[in-house]
Coordinates of C-alpha atoms in Angstrom, one line a residue:
Chain A
M86 CA 67.9 6.0 118.5
R87 CA 67.8 6.1 122.7
F88 CA 65.1 8.3 123.6
P89 CA 65.2 10.5 127.3
L90 CA 61.6 9.6 128.2
Q91 CA 62.5 5.9 128.0
S92 CA 65.1 6.9 131.2
T93 CA 62.3 7.3 133.8
S94 CA 61.2 4.3 135.7
S95 CA 57.8 5.0 136.2
E96 CA 55.4 2.5 134.8
K97 CA 52.7 5.0 134.6
H98 CA 54.3 7.1 132.5
L99 CA 55.7 4.5 130.3
C100 CA 51.7 3.1 130.6
S101 CA 50.9 6.4 129.1
I102 CA 53.6 6.7 126.4
S103 CA 52.9 3.3 125.3
L104 CA 49.1 3.4 124.9
W105 CA 49.7 6.9 122.5
A106 CA 51.9 5.5 120.2
N107 CA 51.1 1.7 119.8
R108 CA 54.3 1.3 117.3
W109 CA 56.7 1.6 119.7
P110 CA 58.6 -1.5 121.5
F111 CA 57.8 -0.8 124.9
P112 CA 55.7 -3.9 126.6
A113 CA 52.3 -3.4 125.9
A114 CA 49.9 -1.5 128.9
T115 CA 46.2 -2.9 128.0
A116 CA 45.6 -3.0 131.9
C117 CA 46.6 1.0 132.9
N118 CA 44.5 4.1 133.2
P119 CA 45.2 7.5 131.0
P120 CA 46.1 9.2 134.4
V121 CA 44.8 12.7 132.7
S122 CA 41.6 14.0 130.3
G123 CA 40.9 13.6 126.6
R124 CA 41.7 17.0 125.5
A125 CA 45.3 17.1 127.9
I126 CA 45.7 13.4 126.7
S127 CA 45.6 15.3 122.5
I128 CA 48.0 18.0 123.3
S129 CA 50.8 15.6 125.3
K130 CA 50.4 13.1 122.6
H131 CA 51.2 15.7 120.0
A132 CA 54.2 17.2 122.1
V133 CA 55.8 13.9 122.9
W134 CA 56.0 13.0 119.0
I135 CA 57.4 16.8 118.6
L136 CA 60.4 15.9 121.3
L137 CA 60.6 12.6 120.0
F138 CA 61.2 14.1 116.1
T139 CA 62.8 17.0 116.8
F140 CA 65.3 14.9 119.5
G141 CA 65.7 12.2 116.6
L142 CA 66.3 14.4 114.0
G143 CA 68.6 16.2 116.1
L144 CA 71.0 13.3 116.9
E145 CA 70.6 12.3 113.2
A146 CA 72.5 16.1 112.8
T147 CA 74.7 15.4 115.4
A148 CA 75.9 11.9 113.5
A149 CA 76.0 13.3 109.8
E150 CA 77.9 16.7 111.2
S151 CA 80.7 14.1 113.1
L152 CA 82.6 13.2 110.4
K153 CA 82.2 14.9 107.3
L154 CA 84.7 15.1 104.5
N155 CA 86.8 17.8 104.0
E156 CA 86.9 18.0 100.6
D157 CA 89.9 21.6 100.6
K158 CA 92.7 19.5 102.5
S159 CA 91.8 15.6 100.9
K160 CA 93.8 14.2 97.6
I161 CA 93.5 11.4 95.7
E162 CA 96.8 11.1 93.1
F163 CA 98.8 8.8 91.8
V164 CA 102.6 8.9 90.2
G165 CA 102.8 6.2 86.7
S166 CA 106.0 6.0 85.9
K167 CA 108.2 3.6 83.2
P168 CA 111.1 2.1 83.2
D169 CA 113.1 4.6 82.4
G170 CA 112.3 6.3 85.5
D171 CA 109.9 8.7 83.6
K172 CA 107.2 9.7 86.0
H173 CA 103.6 11.5 85.3
E174 CA 101.7 13.0 88.2
G175 CA 97.9 12.5 88.2
G176 CA 94.6 12.8 90.1
F177 CA 90.8 13.1 90.9
K178 CA 89.7 16.2 91.7
K179 CA 86.3 15.4 92.5
F180 CA 85.6 12.1 94.8
S181 CA 83.4 11.8 98.1
A182 CA 84.3 9.4 101.0
R183 CA 82.1 8.1 104.3
T184 CA 83.5 6.6 107.3
S185 CA 82.5 5.7 111.0
D186 CA 84.3 6.7 113.8
P187 CA 87.5 4.5 114.3
G188 CA 87.5 1.7 116.2
D189 CA 87.4 -2.0 116.3
D190 CA 85.0 -1.4 113.3
L191 CA 86.3 1.6 111.1
S192 CA 84.2 1.3 107.6
L193 CA 85.4 3.6 104.9
T194 CA 83.7 4.2 101.4
I195 CA 85.2 6.4 98.6
K196 CA 83.7 6.9 95.4
I197 CA 85.7 8.7 92.8
D198 CA 84.8 10.2 89.8
A199 CA 86.7 9.5 87.1
E200 CA 85.9 11.9 85.0
S201 CA 87.7 14.3 87.4
L202 CA 90.9 12.9 86.5
W203 CA 93.8 15.4 85.6
S204 CA 97.5 15.1 85.5
D205 CA 100.6 17.2 84.9
N206 CA 100.3 16.7 80.4
P207 CA 96.7 17.7 78.9
K208 CA 97.4 14.9 76.2
L209 CA 98.5 12.2 79.1
T210 CA 95.2 13.5 80.3
S211 CA 93.4 12.4 77.6
H212 CA 94.9 9.5 76.6
L213 CA 94.1 8.8 80.5
K214 CA 90.6 9.1 79.5
N215 CA 90.3 7.3 76.8
P216 CA 89.9 2.8 77.1
D217 CA 93.3 2.2 76.7
F218 CA 93.6 3.5 81.0
F219 CA 90.3 4.4 82.7
D220 CA 87.5 4.6 79.6
V221 CA 85.8 7.1 81.9
R222 CA 82.5 7.7 79.6
K223 CA 82.4 3.8 79.9
Y224 CA 82.8 3.6 83.5
P225 CA 82.4 6.8 85.2
T226 CA 82.8 6.1 88.6
I227 CA 85.4 4.5 91.1
T228 CA 84.4 3.0 94.1
F229 CA 86.3 1.2 97.4
E230 CA 84.1 -0.2 100.5
S231 CA 86.0 -1.5 103.5
T232 CA 85.8 -5.1 105.0
R233 CA 87.6 -4.9 107.1
L234 CA 90.7 -3.5 109.1
K235 CA 93.9 -5.7 110.0
Q236 CA 96.7 -5.7 111.2
Q237 CA 100.1 -6.6 109.9
D238 CA 103.7 -6.6 111.4
D239 CA 103.7 -1.7 113.0
R240 CA 100.9 -1.3 110.0
V241 CA 97.2 -1.1 110.1
L242 CA 95.8 -2.5 106.8
I243 CA 91.9 -1.3 105.3
V244 CA 90.5 -4.2 103.3
G245 CA 88.2 -3.4 101.1
K246 CA 86.9 -4.4 97.5
M247 CA 87.4 -1.4 94.7
K248 CA 85.7 -1.4 91.8
M249 CA 87.7 0.1 88.6
L250 CA 86.8 -1.1 84.5
D251 CA 83.2 -3.1 86.2
K252 CA 85.5 -5.2 87.8
T253 CA 85.7 -5.8 91.5
E254 CA 88.7 -6.8 93.4
E255 CA 90.1 -7.3 96.9
L256 CA 92.7 -4.7 97.9
S257 CA 94.2 -4.4 101.0
V258 CA 95.7 -0.7 102.1
P259 CA 98.4 0.3 104.5
V260 CA 97.3 3.2 106.0
T261 CA 98.4 5.7 109.0
I262 CA 94.7 6.7 111.0
D263 CA 95.7 10.3 112.9
D264 CA 92.5 10.2 114.9
G265 CA 92.5 14.0 117.0
T266 CA 89.5 16.2 118.8
E267 CA 89.0 18.2 116.2
R268 CA 89.3 15.4 112.9
L269 CA 90.4 11.9 111.5
K270 CA 92.9 12.3 108.9
I271 CA 93.5 9.3 107.0
V272 CA 97.1 8.6 104.7
A273 CA 97.9 6.1 102.5
D274 CA 100.9 5.4 100.2
F275 CA 100.8 2.0 98.4
L276 CA 101.6 0.7 95.0
L277 CA 98.3 -0.6 93.1
D278 CA 98.3 -2.7 90.3
R279 CA 96.6 -1.9 87.6
T280 CA 96.7 -5.2 85.6
K281 CA 94.3 -6.4 88.0
W282 CA 91.5 -4.7 86.8
G283 CA 92.5 -5.1 82.9
M284 CA 94.0 -2.0 82.4
T285 CA 97.0 -3.6 80.8
Y286 CA 97.7 -0.9 77.7
G287 CA 101.7 -0.4 77.2
E288 CA 103.0 -3.2 79.9
G289 CA 106.5 -3.6 79.3
K290 CA 106.7 0.3 78.3
I291 CA 105.0 1.4 81.3
D292 CA 105.2 0.1 84.9
R293 CA 102.3 -2.0 85.8
D294 CA 102.4 -0.9 89.9
V295 CA 101.1 2.8 90.0
K296 CA 101.8 4.8 93.1
I297 CA 98.9 5.8 95.3
Q298 CA 98.9 8.6 97.5
A299 CA 95.3 9.7 99.4
T300 CA 94.7 11.7 102.3
L301 CA 91.3 11.7 103.8
V302 CA 90.4 14.5 106.4
F303 CA 86.9 14.1 107.8
D304 CA 86.4 16.8 110.2
R305 CA 84.1 16.0 113.5
Chain B
M90 CA 103.4 -8.2 60.1
P91 CA 101.2 -5.4 58.7
L92 CA 103.8 -4.7 56.4
T93 CA 104.3 -8.7 55.8
L94 CA 100.8 -9.1 55.1
A95 CA 100.1 -5.6 53.4
C96 CA 103.8 -7.1 50.8
L97 CA 101.8 -10.9 50.7
A98 CA 98.5 -9.5 49.5
S99 CA 101.0 -7.8 46.7
A100 CA 102.8 -10.1 45.2
V101 CA 99.8 -12.3 44.9
A102 CA 97.3 -9.6 43.4
A103 CA 99.9 -9.1 40.9
R104 CA 100.5 -13.0 40.3
L105 CA 97.3 -12.9 39.4
S106 CA 96.8 -8.7 37.3
R107 CA 99.9 -9.9 34.9
H108 CA 97.7 -10.0 32.0
W109 CA 96.0 -7.4 32.3
A110 CA 96.7 -3.9 29.4
A111 CA 95.2 -1.4 30.7
V112 CA 92.5 0.0 32.8
G113 CA 89.0 0.7 31.1
K114 CA 90.1 -1.2 28.4
P115 CA 86.7 -2.2 26.2
G116 CA 86.0 -5.9 25.2
S117 CA 88.3 -7.9 27.7
S118 CA 88.2 -11.6 28.2
Q119 CA 85.7 -12.7 30.7
A120 CA 88.7 -14.6 32.1
G121 CA 90.7 -11.3 32.2
I122 CA 87.6 -9.6 34.0
Q123 CA 87.7 -12.7 37.0
R124 CA 91.6 -12.1 37.0
R125 CA 91.5 -8.6 37.4
R126 CA 88.2 -9.1 40.4
T127 CA 90.3 -11.7 42.0
A128 CA 93.4 -9.5 42.5
A129 CA 91.2 -6.2 42.9
V130 CA 89.4 -8.9 46.1
V131 CA 93.2 -9.4 47.3
V132 CA 94.3 -6.1 47.8
V133 CA 92.1 -5.0 49.3
A134 CA 91.8 -7.9 51.5
G135 CA 95.4 -7.9 52.1
W136 CA 95.5 -4.7 53.2
W137 CA 92.1 -4.7 55.3
L138 CA 94.1 -8.0 57.2
S139 CA 97.2 -6.1 57.8
V140 CA 95.6 -3.7 59.8
F141 CA 93.4 -6.4 61.3
V142 CA 96.1 -8.4 62.6
A143 CA 97.4 -5.5 63.7
V144 CA 94.7 -3.6 66.0
A145 CA 93.4 -7.9 66.9
P146 CA 96.2 -8.9 69.7
S147 CA 95.5 -5.2 71.2
Q148 CA 92.0 -6.9 72.6
A149 CA 89.4 -8.8 71.4
V150 CA 88.5 -7.5 68.0
G151 CA 86.0 -9.9 66.9
W152 CA 82.9 -9.9 65.4
L153 CA 81.2 -7.7 67.6
P154 CA 83.9 -5.5 69.7
Q155 CA 83.0 -3.1 72.4
E156 CA 84.6 0.2 71.0
A157 CA 82.8 2.1 67.7
W158 CA 85.9 2.4 65.9
R159 CA 86.3 -1.7 66.1
Q160 CA 82.7 -2.5 64.8
A161 CA 84.1 -0.1 61.6
F162 CA 86.5 -2.7 60.4
W163 CA 83.6 -4.6 58.5
P164 CA 82.0 -1.6 57.2
I165 CA 85.6 -0.3 56.0
L166 CA 86.0 -3.8 54.1
L167 CA 82.5 -4.0 52.4
F168 CA 83.3 -0.2 51.2
G169 CA 87.0 -1.0 49.6
L170 CA 85.9 -4.3 48.2
I171 CA 82.5 -2.6 46.4
V172 CA 85.4 0.8 44.7
A173 CA 88.1 -2.4 43.7
M174 CA 85.4 -3.6 42.1
R175 CA 84.7 0.0 40.0
P176 CA 88.2 -1.3 37.7
V177 CA 86.7 -3.8 35.9
I178 CA 82.9 -2.9 35.9
R179 CA 81.7 -1.1 32.5
S180 CA 80.5 2.4 32.3
A181 CA 77.1 0.6 32.7
S182 CA 77.7 -0.5 35.6
E183 CA 79.4 2.6 37.0
P184 CA 76.2 4.4 38.6
R185 CA 75.4 1.4 40.6
V186 CA 78.4 1.0 42.0
W187 CA 78.8 4.2 43.5
V188 CA 75.8 4.0 44.9
A189 CA 76.6 0.9 46.5
A190 CA 80.0 2.3 47.6
A191 CA 77.5 5.7 48.8
A192 CA 75.5 3.2 51.4
A193 CA 78.7 1.5 52.4
A194 CA 80.0 4.9 53.4
T195 CA 77.0 5.9 55.1
L196 CA 76.8 2.3 57.3
L197 CA 80.5 3.4 57.8
A198 CA 79.3 7.3 59.5
F199 CA 77.2 4.8 61.3
V200 CA 79.0 2.7 62.3
T201 CA 82.2 4.5 63.4
L202 CA 80.1 7.5 65.4
P203 CA 80.2 6.4 69.2
H204 CA 77.2 6.3 70.9
G205 CA 75.4 5.0 74.2
D206 CA 76.3 6.0 77.7
G207 CA 79.1 8.0 78.3
W208 CA 78.4 9.2 75.4
E209 CA 75.5 12.3 75.1
D210 CA 77.1 14.9 75.7
L211 CA 78.7 14.4 72.0
L212 CA 75.9 13.9 70.5
D213 CA 75.1 17.1 68.3
R214 CA 77.8 16.4 66.2
H215 CA 76.8 13.2 65.0
R216 CA 74.9 14.3 62.4
R217 CA 77.7 17.1 60.6
W218 CA 80.7 14.3 61.7
M219 CA 78.0 11.6 59.7
L220 CA 78.1 13.8 56.7
A221 CA 81.8 14.4 56.5
V222 CA 82.5 10.9 56.8
T223 CA 80.5 9.2 54.7
V224 CA 81.6 12.8 52.3
S225 CA 85.4 12.0 52.6
C226 CA 85.0 8.5 52.2
L227 CA 83.5 8.6 48.7
L228 CA 85.3 12.0 47.4
N229 CA 88.5 10.7 48.7
A230 CA 88.0 7.5 46.7
W231 CA 87.2 8.8 43.1
S232 CA 89.9 11.3 43.3
F233 CA 92.3 8.5 43.8
D234 CA 90.3 6.7 41.1
A235 CA 90.6 9.6 39.1
L236 CA 94.7 10.2 39.7
A237 CA 94.8 6.7 38.7
R238 CA 93.1 6.9 35.9
S239 CA 95.2 10.2 35.2
G240 CA 98.4 8.5 34.4
G241 CA 99.4 8.7 38.4
Q242 CA 99.0 4.4 39.4
R243 CA 102.6 4.3 40.5
W244 CA 102.3 7.1 43.2
V245 CA 98.6 7.3 44.3
L246 CA 99.8 5.2 47.4
W247 CA 101.1 8.1 49.0
V248 CA 99.7 10.5 48.4
A249 CA 97.0 7.7 50.5
A250 CA 99.5 7.3 52.6
A251 CA 100.3 11.5 53.8
G252 CA 96.9 11.2 54.0
L253 CA 96.8 8.5 56.4
I254 CA 98.9 10.7 58.5
G255 CA 96.5 12.8 60.0
P256 CA 94.2 10.8 62.1
L257 CA 97.6 8.9 63.1
L258 CA 98.6 12.1 64.5
I259 CA 95.8 13.4 66.3
A260 CA 95.1 9.8 67.9
A261 CA 98.3 9.6 68.8
G262 CA 97.1 12.8 71.4
A263 CA 94.5 10.9 73.0
Y264 CA 94.6 7.1 72.1
G265 CA 97.4 5.2 71.6
T266 CA 95.3 1.8 70.4
L267 CA 93.7 3.9 67.4
A268 CA 96.9 5.1 66.9
E269 CA 98.8 1.7 66.5
A270 CA 96.3 1.1 64.4
C271 CA 96.7 4.2 62.6
L272 CA 100.4 3.5 62.2
A273 CA 99.2 0.0 60.9
A274 CA 97.3 1.8 57.9
V275 CA 100.5 3.9 56.6
T276 CA 102.5 0.8 57.1
A277 CA 100.1 -1.4 55.0
T278 CA 99.4 1.4 52.1
V279 CA 103.5 2.1 52.2
A280 CA 104.0 -1.9 51.5
V281 CA 101.5 -1.9 48.5
G282 CA 102.4 1.9 47.6
T283 CA 105.9 0.6 47.2
F284 CA 105.4 -2.5 44.7
A285 CA 103.1 -0.4 42.9
S286 CA 106.0 1.9 42.3
V287 CA 108.7 -0.1 41.7
G288 CA 106.5 -2.9 39.8
S289 CA 103.9 -0.3 38.1
I290 CA 101.3 -2.8 38.6
P291 CA 97.9 -0.6 38.3
M292 CA 96.1 -3.1 39.5
L293 CA 97.6 -2.7 43.2
C294 CA 95.8 1.1 43.1
T295 CA 92.6 -1.0 44.7
A296 CA 94.0 -0.2 48.2
T297 CA 93.2 3.3 47.8
A298 CA 89.6 2.6 48.1
P299 CA 90.0 1.2 51.5
A300 CA 92.7 3.4 53.1
A301 CA 90.3 6.0 52.0
A302 CA 87.9 4.4 54.3
W303 CA 90.1 3.9 57.0
L304 CA 91.2 7.5 56.3
A305 CA 88.0 9.1 57.2
S306 CA 86.4 6.1 59.8
A307 CA 89.8 6.9 61.8
T308 CA 89.7 10.4 61.7
A309 CA 86.3 10.2 63.4
S310 CA 86.9 8.6 66.0
A311 CA 90.2 10.2 66.9
R312 CA 87.8 13.4 67.1
F313 CA 85.4 11.9 69.6
Y314 CA 87.7 10.1 71.7
C315 CA 90.0 13.0 72.0
F316 CA 88.9 15.0 74.8
E317 CA 90.7 18.1 73.6
D318 CA 88.7 20.4 70.9
H319 CA 90.4 21.4 68.3
P320 CA 88.5 23.2 65.2
F321 CA 86.0 21.3 62.9
W322 CA 87.7 23.2 59.7
L323 CA 91.1 21.4 60.9
Y324 CA 89.4 18.1 61.1
L325 CA 88.4 18.8 57.5
L326 CA 91.9 19.4 56.0
V327 CA 92.3 16.4 57.7
L328 CA 89.1 14.8 55.8
F329 CA 89.8 15.8 52.5
L330 CA 93.5 15.9 52.0
P331 CA 94.0 13.2 49.8
S332 CA 91.2 15.6 47.3
L333 CA 93.0 18.8 47.9
V334 CA 95.9 17.4 46.4
T335 CA 94.3 16.0 44.0
A336 CA 92.3 18.9 42.7
T337 CA 95.7 20.6 42.1
D338 CA 97.0 17.7 40.6
W339 CA 94.4 17.8 38.0
P340 CA 95.6 21.1 35.7
L341 CA 99.0 19.6 36.1
R342 CA 97.8 16.6 34.4
K343 CA 99.2 16.3 31.2
Q344 CA 102.5 17.6 32.4
V345 CA 105.4 15.3 33.6
P346 CA 105.5 12.9 35.7
R347 CA 107.9 14.6 37.9
L348 CA 106.4 17.4 37.9
R349 CA 103.4 16.0 40.1
V350 CA 104.9 14.0 42.1
S351 CA 107.3 17.2 42.8
V352 CA 104.0 18.9 43.9
A353 CA 101.7 16.3 45.6
A354 CA 105.1 15.6 47.4
T355 CA 105.4 19.3 48.9
L356 CA 102.0 19.3 49.1
C357 CA 101.2 16.8 51.1
T358 CA 104.2 17.2 53.5
L359 CA 103.3 21.1 53.8
L360 CA 99.4 20.1 54.8
N361 CA 100.9 17.4 57.1
L362 CA 103.4 19.7 59.3
F363 CA 100.2 22.5 59.6
I364 CA 98.1 19.6 60.8
G365 CA 100.8 18.6 63.4
W366 CA 102.0 22.1 64.7
M367 CA 98.2 23.2 64.9
L368 CA 98.0 19.6 67.4
Y369 CA 101.1 19.8 69.3
A370 CA 102.4 23.4 69.3
E371 CA 101.9 24.0 72.8
M372 CA 101.4 20.6 74.2
L373 CA 104.1 18.0 75.3
T374 CA 103.9 14.4 74.5
W375 CA 103.6 11.4 76.6
S376 CA 106.9 10.0 75.4
R377 CA 110.1 12.9 75.8

């Protein structure tokens, strides 16, 4: 966190602050004398603290507001299929995501409420929530934490660890990043091998690869 | 696999009970009693093993499986063995057998109901479901035994098989692996029932004991693993279907077998159709 007072080059001013805020990493200035009287020093001390605290809060608020997940425009959905071509759609209604500003070190953390699972068939939804698939009662949360970005040909991959059914596996997600002035949009469309996380029910009758379609929109 | 094991158990039991004349006949020799007990154990163990083996490949069932319905396999075996021993034990010890069976049924109910993290929202239902599972176990087992003793030895297992369709229907809409286990139970019961009908082997009726336990346990498990809420009376209908059929047969017990079988078959079919309609009328199924 940077403070505006730190930008002044006045050694006298710096000395005054360091005497009143011994914990700050300023050079020790034990030799200098306070330039004003004791009462004025007390008022100034409080004023500095208030200024520093308010400015710090303002920076924090600004940082929190800069990349907030737009839940209405974001979605995480999947499509399961069978070898005969039969398909069913589904997704998760509740999830949260955090990200930093894009750049060389984009970080992305997603936390999905597994119990918010939905599908296009009520009985299928019930089945997906059971131990055959997501076992939402025992494993109510699915998480993804990115570790790095990778460039592959003309695609950007977000590489991270995904934890599902109490098993953590590395996952590389090809994404399209749209970094606008008002919002940041991350779109992913890829196939996920569910058996890597121990979801093996119906192998041979249900495709092991599930199509994942995710759109995360962050407002600045 | 369930069909093969059940048939094998039936054949072995039939051979062992070759010298058995009638149920409840006093003065039987010690050797005959031992043979009947062995046959009863073979039938119950064979039925249980056929279902156990059908489920085992899908997960490590083992000694302490994760899901509650898999842990219930052992109390089901215990209940089946206790009740199956009853036909060969004289009346003086029968109350003790039923007390032991009640204890086994209570243990089954306790093990069957899932608990722990993730199940807090259903804890308030445990009490009535424990009571329902325990009573269903005992009442159905007693009903099957009463039906067999009143001349229904050749078709009592068909009533048991019809009773096992209810939990299969509930599980099929919510939990595939449990539904497969229920199907294995139905298959095993049908296999033993076929032997009992064709060969007229009364000892095979002992398979109704583990079937009664499975019916109660699987119905409770299917309900708890199903995220849809059906009326409780529907679950009670599934739990006590065999007892209903046996109660209906009681006034007809002196009639010709053909009439009794027809009435029982009609009632079983209608009740199962009604249960299926209640469960699936407004729902699409996963498999088309």
